[in-house]
mmCIF file of C-alpha atoms in Angstrom:
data_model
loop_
_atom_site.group_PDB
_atom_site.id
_atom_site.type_symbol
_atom_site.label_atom_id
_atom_site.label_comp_id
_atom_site.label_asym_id
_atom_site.label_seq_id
_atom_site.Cartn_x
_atom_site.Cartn_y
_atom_site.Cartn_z
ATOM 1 C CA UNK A 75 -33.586 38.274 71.547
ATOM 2 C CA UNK A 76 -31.391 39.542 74.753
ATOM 3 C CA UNK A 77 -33.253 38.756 78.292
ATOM 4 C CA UNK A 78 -34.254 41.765 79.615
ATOM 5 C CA UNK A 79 -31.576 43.617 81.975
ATOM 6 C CA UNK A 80 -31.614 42.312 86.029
ATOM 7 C CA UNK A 81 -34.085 45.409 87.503
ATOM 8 C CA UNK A 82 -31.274 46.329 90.374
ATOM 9 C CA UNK A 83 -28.858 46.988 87.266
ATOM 10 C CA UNK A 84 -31.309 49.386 85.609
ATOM 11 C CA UNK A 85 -32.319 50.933 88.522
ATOM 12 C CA UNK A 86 -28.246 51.207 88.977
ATOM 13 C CA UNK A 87 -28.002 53.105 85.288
ATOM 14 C CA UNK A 88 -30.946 55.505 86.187
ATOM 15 C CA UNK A 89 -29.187 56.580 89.120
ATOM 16 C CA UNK A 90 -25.777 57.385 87.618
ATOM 17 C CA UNK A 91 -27.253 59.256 84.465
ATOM 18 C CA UNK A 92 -29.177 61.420 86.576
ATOM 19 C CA UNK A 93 -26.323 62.251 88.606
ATOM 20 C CA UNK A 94 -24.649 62.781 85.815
ATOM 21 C CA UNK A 95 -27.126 65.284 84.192
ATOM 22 C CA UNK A 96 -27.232 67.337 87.407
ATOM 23 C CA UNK A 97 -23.946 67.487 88.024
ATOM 24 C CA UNK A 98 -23.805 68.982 84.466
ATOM 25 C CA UNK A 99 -26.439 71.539 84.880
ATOM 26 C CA UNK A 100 -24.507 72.708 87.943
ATOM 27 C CA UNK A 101 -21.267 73.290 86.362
ATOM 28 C CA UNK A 102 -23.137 74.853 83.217
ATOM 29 C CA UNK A 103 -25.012 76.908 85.901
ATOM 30 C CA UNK A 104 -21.544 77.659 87.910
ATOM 31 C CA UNK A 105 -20.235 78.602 84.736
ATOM 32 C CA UNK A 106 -22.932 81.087 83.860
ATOM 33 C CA UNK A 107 -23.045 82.550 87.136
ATOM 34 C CA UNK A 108 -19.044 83.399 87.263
ATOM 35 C CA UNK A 109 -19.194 84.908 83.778
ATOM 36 C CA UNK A 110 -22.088 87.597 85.241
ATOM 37 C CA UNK A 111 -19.785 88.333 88.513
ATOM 38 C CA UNK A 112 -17.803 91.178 87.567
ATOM 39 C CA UNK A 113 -14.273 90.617 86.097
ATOM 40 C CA UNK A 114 -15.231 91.104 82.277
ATOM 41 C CA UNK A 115 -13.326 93.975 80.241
ATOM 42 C CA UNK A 116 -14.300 96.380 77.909
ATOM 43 C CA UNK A 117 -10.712 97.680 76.802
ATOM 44 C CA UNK A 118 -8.918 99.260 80.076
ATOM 45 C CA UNK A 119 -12.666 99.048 81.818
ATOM 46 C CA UNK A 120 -12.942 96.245 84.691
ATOM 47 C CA UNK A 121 -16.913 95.945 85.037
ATOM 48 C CA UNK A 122 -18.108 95.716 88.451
ATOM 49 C CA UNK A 123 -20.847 93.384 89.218
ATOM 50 C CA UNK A 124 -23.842 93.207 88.341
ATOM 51 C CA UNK A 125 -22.641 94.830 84.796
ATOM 52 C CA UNK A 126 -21.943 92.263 82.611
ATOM 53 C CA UNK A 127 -21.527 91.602 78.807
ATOM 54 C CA UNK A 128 -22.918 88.396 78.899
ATOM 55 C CA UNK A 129 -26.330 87.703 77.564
ATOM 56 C CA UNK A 130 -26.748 84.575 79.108
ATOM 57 C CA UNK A 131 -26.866 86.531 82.902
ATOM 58 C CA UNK A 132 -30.140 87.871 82.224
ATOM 59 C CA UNK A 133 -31.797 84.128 82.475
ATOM 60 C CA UNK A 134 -29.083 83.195 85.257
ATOM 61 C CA UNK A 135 -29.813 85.958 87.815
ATOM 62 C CA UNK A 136 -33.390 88.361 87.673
ATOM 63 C CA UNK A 137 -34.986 89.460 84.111
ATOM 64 C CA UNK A 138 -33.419 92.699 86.111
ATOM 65 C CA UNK A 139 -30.180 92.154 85.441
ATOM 66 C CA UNK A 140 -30.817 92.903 81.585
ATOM 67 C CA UNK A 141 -30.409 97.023 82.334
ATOM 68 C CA UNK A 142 -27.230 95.973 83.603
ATOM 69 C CA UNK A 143 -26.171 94.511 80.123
ATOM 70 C CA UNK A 144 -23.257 96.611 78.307
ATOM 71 C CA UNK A 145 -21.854 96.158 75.057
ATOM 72 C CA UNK A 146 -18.278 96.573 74.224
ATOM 73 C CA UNK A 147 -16.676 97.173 70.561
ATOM 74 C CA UNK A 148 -13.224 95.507 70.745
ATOM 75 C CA UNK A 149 -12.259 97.626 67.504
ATOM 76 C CA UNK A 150 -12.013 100.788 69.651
ATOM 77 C CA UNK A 151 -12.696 99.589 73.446
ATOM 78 C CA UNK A 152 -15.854 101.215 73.492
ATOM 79 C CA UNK A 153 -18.511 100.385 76.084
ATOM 80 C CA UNK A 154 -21.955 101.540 75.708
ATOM 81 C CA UNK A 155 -24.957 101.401 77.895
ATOM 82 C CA UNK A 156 -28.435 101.422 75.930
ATOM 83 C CA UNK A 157 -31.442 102.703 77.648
ATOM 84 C CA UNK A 158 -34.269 102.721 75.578
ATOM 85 C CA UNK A 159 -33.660 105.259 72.409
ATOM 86 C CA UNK A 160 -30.750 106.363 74.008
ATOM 87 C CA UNK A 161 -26.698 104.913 74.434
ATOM 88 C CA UNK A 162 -24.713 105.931 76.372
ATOM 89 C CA UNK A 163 -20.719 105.290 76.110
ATOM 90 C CA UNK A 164 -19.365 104.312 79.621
ATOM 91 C CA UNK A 165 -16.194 106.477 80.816
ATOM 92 C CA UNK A 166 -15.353 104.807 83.593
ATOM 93 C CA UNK A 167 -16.949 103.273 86.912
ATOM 94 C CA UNK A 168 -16.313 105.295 90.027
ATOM 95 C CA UNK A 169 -15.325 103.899 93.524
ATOM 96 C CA UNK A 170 -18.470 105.477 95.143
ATOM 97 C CA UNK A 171 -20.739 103.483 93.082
ATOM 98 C CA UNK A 172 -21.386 105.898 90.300
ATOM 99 C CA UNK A 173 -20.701 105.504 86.477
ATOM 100 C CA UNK A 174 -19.931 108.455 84.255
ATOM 101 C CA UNK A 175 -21.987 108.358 81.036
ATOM 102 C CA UNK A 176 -20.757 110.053 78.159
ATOM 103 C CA UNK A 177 -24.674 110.985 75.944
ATOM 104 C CA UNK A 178 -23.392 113.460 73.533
ATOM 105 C CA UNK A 179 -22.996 112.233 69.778
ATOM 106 C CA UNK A 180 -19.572 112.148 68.222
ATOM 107 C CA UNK A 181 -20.774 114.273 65.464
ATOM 108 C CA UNK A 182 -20.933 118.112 65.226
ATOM 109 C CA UNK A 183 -23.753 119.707 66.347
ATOM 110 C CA UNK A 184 -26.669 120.785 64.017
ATOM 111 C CA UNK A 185 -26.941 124.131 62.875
ATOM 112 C CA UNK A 186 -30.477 124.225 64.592
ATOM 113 C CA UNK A 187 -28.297 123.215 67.771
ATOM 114 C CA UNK A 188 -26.839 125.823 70.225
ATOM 115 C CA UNK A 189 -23.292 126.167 70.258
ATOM 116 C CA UNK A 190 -22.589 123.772 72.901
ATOM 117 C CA UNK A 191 -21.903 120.056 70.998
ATOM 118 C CA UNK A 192 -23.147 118.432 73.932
ATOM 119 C CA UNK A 193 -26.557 120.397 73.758
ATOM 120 C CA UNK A 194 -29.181 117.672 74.214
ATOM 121 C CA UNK A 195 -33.124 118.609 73.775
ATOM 122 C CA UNK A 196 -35.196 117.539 76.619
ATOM 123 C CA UNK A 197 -38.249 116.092 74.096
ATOM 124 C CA UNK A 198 -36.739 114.018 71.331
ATOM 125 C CA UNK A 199 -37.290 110.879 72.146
ATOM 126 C CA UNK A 200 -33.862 109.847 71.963
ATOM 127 C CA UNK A 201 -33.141 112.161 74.821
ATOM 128 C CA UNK A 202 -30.575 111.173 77.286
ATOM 129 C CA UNK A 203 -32.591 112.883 80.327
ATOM 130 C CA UNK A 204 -36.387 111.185 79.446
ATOM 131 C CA UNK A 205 -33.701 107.473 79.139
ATOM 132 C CA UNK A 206 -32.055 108.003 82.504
ATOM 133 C CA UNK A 207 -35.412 109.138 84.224
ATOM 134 C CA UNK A 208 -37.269 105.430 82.874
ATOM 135 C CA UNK A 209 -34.118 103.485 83.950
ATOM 136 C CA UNK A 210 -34.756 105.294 88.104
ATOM 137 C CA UNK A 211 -35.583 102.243 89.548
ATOM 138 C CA UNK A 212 -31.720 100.660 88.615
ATOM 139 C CA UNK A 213 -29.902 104.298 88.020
ATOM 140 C CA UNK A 214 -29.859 108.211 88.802
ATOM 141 C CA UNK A 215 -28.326 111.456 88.676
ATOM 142 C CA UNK A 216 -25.866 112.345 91.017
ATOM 143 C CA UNK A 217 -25.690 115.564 92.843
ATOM 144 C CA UNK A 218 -21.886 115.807 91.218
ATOM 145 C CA UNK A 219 -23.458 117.269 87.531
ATOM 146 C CA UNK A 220 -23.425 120.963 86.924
ATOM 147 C CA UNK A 221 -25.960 121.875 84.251
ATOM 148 C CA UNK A 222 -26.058 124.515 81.492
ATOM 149 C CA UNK A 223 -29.497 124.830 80.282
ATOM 150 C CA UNK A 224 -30.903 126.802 77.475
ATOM 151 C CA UNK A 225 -34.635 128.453 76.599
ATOM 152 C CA UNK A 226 -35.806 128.137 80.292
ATOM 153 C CA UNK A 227 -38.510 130.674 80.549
ATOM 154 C CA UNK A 228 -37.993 130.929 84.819
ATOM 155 C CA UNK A 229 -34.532 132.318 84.714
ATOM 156 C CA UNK A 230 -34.575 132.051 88.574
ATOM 157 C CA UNK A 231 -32.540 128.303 88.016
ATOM 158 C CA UNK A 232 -29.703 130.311 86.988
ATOM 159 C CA UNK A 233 -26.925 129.763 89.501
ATOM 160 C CA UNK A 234 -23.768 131.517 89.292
ATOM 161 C CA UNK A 235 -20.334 130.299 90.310
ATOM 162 C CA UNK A 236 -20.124 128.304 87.111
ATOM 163 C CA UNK A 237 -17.785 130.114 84.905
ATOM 164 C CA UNK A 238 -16.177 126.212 83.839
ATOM 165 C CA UNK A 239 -19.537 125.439 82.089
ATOM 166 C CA UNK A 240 -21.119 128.865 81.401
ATOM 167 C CA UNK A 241 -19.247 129.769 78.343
ATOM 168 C CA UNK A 242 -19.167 128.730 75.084
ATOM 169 C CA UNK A 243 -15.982 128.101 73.922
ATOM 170 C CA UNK A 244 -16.936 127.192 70.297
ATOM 171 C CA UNK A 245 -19.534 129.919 70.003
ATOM 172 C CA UNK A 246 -20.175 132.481 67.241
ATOM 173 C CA UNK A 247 -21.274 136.105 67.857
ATOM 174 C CA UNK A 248 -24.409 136.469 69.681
ATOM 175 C CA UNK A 249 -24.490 133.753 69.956
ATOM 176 C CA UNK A 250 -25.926 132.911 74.068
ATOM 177 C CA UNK A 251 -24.151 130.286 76.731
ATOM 178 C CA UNK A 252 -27.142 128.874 78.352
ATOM 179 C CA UNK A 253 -27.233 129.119 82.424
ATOM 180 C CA UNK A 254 -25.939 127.565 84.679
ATOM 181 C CA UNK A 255 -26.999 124.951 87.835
ATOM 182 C CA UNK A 256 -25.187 122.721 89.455
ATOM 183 C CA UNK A 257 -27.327 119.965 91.062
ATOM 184 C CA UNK A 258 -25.592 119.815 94.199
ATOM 185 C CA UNK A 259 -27.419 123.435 94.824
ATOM 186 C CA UNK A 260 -30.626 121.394 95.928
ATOM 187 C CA UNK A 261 -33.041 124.019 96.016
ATOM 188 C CA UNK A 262 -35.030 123.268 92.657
ATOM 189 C CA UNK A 263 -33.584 119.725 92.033
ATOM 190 C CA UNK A 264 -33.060 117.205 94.693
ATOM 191 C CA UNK A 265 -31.192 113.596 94.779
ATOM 192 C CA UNK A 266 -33.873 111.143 92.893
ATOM 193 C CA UNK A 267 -35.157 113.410 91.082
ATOM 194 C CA UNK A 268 -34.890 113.256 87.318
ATOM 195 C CA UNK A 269 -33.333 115.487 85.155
ATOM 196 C CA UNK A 270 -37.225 115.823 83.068
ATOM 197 C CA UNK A 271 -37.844 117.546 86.263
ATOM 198 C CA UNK A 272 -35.830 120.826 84.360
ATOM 199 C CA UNK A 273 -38.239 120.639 81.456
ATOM 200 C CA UNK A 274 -40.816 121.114 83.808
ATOM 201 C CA UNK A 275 -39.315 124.950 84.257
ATOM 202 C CA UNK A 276 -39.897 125.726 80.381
ATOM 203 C CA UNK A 277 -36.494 124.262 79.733
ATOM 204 C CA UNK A 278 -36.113 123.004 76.492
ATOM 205 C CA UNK A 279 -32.246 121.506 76.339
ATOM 206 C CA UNK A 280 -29.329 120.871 78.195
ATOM 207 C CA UNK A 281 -25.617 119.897 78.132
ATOM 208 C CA UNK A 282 -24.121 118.113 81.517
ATOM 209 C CA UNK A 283 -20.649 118.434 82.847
ATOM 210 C CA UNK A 284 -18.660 116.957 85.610
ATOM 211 C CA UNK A 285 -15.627 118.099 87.835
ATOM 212 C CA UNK A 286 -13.007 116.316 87.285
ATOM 213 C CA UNK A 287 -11.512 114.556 90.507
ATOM 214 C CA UNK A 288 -8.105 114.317 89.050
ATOM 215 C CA UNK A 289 -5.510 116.969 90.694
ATOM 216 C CA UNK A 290 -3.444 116.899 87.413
ATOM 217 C CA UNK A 291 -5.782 117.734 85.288
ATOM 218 C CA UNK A 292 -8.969 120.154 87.011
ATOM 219 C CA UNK A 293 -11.469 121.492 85.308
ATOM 220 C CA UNK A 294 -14.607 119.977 84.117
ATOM 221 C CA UNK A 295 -15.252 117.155 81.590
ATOM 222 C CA UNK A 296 -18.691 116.574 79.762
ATOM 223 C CA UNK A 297 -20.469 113.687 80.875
ATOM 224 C CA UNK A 298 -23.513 112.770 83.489
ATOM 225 C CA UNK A 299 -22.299 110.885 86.377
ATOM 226 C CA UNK A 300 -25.101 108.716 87.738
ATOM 227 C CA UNK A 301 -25.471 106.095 90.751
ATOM 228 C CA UNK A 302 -26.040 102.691 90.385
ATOM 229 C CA UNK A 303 -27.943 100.055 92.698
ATOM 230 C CA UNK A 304 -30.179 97.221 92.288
ATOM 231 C CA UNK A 305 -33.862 96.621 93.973
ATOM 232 C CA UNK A 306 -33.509 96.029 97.110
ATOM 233 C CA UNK A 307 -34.847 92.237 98.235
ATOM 234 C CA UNK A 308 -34.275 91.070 94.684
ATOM 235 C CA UNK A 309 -32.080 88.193 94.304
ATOM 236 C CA UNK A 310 -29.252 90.179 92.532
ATOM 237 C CA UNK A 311 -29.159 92.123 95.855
ATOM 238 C CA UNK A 312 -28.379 89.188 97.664
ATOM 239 C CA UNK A 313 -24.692 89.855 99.908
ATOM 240 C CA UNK A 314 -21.881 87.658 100.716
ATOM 241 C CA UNK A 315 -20.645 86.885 103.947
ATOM 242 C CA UNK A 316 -18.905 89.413 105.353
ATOM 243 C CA UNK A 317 -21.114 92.071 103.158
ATOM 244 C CA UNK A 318 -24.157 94.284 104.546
ATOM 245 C CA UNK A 319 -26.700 96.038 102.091
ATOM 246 C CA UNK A 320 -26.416 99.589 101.830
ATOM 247 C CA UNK A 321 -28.996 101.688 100.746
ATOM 248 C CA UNK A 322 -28.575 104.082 97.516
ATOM 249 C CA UNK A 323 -28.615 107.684 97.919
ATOM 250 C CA UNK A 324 -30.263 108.568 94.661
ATOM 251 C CA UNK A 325 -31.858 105.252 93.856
ATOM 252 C CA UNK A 326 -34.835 105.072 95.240
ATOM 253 C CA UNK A 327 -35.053 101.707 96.512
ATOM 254 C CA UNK A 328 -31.992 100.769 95.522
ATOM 255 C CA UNK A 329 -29.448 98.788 97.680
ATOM 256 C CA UNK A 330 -25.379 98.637 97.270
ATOM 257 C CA UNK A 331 -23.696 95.756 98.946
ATOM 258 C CA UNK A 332 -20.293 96.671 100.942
ATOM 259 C CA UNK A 333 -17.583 94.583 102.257
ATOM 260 C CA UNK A 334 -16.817 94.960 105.905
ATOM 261 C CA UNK A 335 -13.249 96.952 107.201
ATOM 262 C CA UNK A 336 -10.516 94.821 106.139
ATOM 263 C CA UNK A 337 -12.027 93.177 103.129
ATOM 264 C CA UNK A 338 -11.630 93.078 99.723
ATOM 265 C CA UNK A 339 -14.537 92.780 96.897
ATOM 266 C CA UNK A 340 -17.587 93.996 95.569
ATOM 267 C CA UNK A 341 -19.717 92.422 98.296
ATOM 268 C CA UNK A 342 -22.363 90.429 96.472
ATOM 269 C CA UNK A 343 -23.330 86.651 96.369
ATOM 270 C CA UNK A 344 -23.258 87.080 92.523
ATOM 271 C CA UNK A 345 -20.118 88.984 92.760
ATOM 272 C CA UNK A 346 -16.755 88.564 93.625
ATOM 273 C CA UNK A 347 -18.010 88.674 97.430
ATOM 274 C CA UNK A 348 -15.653 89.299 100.031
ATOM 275 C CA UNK A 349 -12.187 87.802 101.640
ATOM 276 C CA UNK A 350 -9.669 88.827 103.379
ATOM 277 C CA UNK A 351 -6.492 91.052 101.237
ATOM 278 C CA UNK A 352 -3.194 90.571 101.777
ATOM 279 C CA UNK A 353 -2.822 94.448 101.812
ATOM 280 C CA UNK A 354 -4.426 97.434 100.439
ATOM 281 C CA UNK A 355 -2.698 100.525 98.869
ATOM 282 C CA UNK A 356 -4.037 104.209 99.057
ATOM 283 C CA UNK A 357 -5.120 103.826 95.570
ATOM 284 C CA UNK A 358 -7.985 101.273 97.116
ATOM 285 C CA UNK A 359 -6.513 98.342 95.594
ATOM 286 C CA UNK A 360 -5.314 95.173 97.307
ATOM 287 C CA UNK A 361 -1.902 93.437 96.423
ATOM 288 C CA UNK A 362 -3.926 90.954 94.630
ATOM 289 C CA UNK A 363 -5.734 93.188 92.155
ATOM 290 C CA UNK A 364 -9.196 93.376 93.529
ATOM 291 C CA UNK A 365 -11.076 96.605 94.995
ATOM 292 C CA UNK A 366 -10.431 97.216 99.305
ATOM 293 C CA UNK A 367 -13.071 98.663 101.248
ATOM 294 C CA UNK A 368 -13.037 102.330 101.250
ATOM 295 C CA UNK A 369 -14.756 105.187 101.282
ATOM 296 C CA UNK A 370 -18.062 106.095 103.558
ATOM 297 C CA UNK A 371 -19.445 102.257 103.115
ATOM 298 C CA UNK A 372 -16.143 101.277 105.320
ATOM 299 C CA UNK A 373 -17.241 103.404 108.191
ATOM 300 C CA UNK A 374 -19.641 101.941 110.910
ATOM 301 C CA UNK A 375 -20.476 105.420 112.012
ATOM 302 C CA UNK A 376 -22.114 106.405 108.480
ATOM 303 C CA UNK A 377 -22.894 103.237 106.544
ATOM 304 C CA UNK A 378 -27.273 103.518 106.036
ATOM 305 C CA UNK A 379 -27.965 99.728 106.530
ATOM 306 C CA UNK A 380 -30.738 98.850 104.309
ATOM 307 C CA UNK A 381 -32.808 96.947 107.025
ATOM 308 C CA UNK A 382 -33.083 100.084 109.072
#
């Protein structure tokens, strides 16, 4: 039988394996942290934190972060979004912290179904408007949607001025167009609200379209274009040096976090942060790849701080 081991030598073991455990839970932790801070790709898509494909981020960050978990198909470079019943295939993520959300199915349209293939009902419980309105403490419509909507029984909504959304271009005879609002006319619908708010009027469906920013190609394009933020004071809302939290303008609640002039990043702890770019282009992108400062979060004059 071996004599026991000298108690300084054991006490010397002890030491070194618990090191060694920590320093292992750090780097598993660093690792898990860096693979939920933006920089994963869905096809041509770059997501911006805190969207993530990453299962494992939900347990590293906030139980929060799980609305912000997308799933890509690498047959086609599809990214969806799933809210409840509903999913949603992501189009692209806007500079002004907005996503546009494709809801319509890729199949034609029942023949109980208006015209319009991207009519969506307001009750099914699928609907893309009652999935959106749940998810208003992370996401919400954006005064940037022009709506057609069909069976309202107060035809006051009706807006005109619409004539890229009012027809139907597939439609048989007789057959009726729906009217036409676009949200940024404020009077019945204002930024927060949901888009249930509609069905309130005797509505009983919708289809959602979006002006297309691009000069070479105007026009409209269907889709919902909604804002993004996080709950302010949670730990995903934490900012990086150099960052300040902004406040949403539809989220209620919600926070943004913006680089300062000069910088380059998303702005969050979690995120890619911020440091200093080399240059930055008019296209908003710095000579190293990443996203510059820009638009009305750069300006001291109109930036909402959060903590005011």
């Amino acid at each position: 039988m071996s004599p026991p081991m000298p108690l300084p030598h054991l006490t010397v073991l002890l030491v070194l394996f618990a090191t060694s455990a920590a320093q292992a839970a750090a780097d598993r932790s660093s690792s898990s942290s860096s693979s939920c801070g933006g920089g994963e790709r869905c096809g041509d898509l770059l997501l911006p934190f805190p969207f993530h494909l990453n299962s494992s981020c939900v347990s590293s960050t906030t139980n929060s972060s799980s609305r912000f978990r997308l799933s890509c198909d690498t047959t086609n470079a599809t990214l969806t979004l799933p809210l409840g019943s509903a999913t949603f295939r992501v189009l692209g993520f806007l500079p002004s912290g907005s996503l546009l959300l494709d809801y319509a199915p890729a199949a034609s349209p029942s023949p109980s179904s208006p015209c319009d293939p991207a009519y969506a009902a307001f009750s099914r419980p699928s609907s893309p408007a009652a999935a959106l309105d749940a998810a208003a403490a992370f996401l919400a419509v954006t005064p940037a949607n022009v709506l057609r909507l069909y069976a309202c029984e107060d035809s006051s909504l009706c807006r005109a001025g619409c004539e890229d959304v009012a027809t139907c271009g597939r439609a048989a005879a007789g057959a009726k167009s729906g009217c036409c609002y676009p949200l940024s006319d404020g009077s019945v619908w204002k930024p927060g609200d949901g888009l249930g708010a509609f069905a309130e009027f005797g509505c009983r469906g919708f289809s959602s379209w979006v002006k297309n920013r691009s000069a070479a190609a105007p026009g409209v394009v269907r889709g919902i274009e909604v804002e993004w933020a996080v709950p302010k004071g949670s730990e995903m809302a934490a900012c990086a040096d150099g960052a300040v939290a902004v406040n949403a303008t539809a989220v209620r609640g919600g926070v943004r976090c913006a680089c300062a002039a000069g910088l380059v990043g998303d702005g969050f702890a979690h995120g890619t942060g911020c440091s200093k770019g080399t240059s930055c282009s008019n296209s908003g992108q710095a000579s190293d790849g990443r996203e510059c400062c820009q638009g009305r979060f750069c300006s001291k004059k109109s930036v909402a701080l959060a903590d005011f």
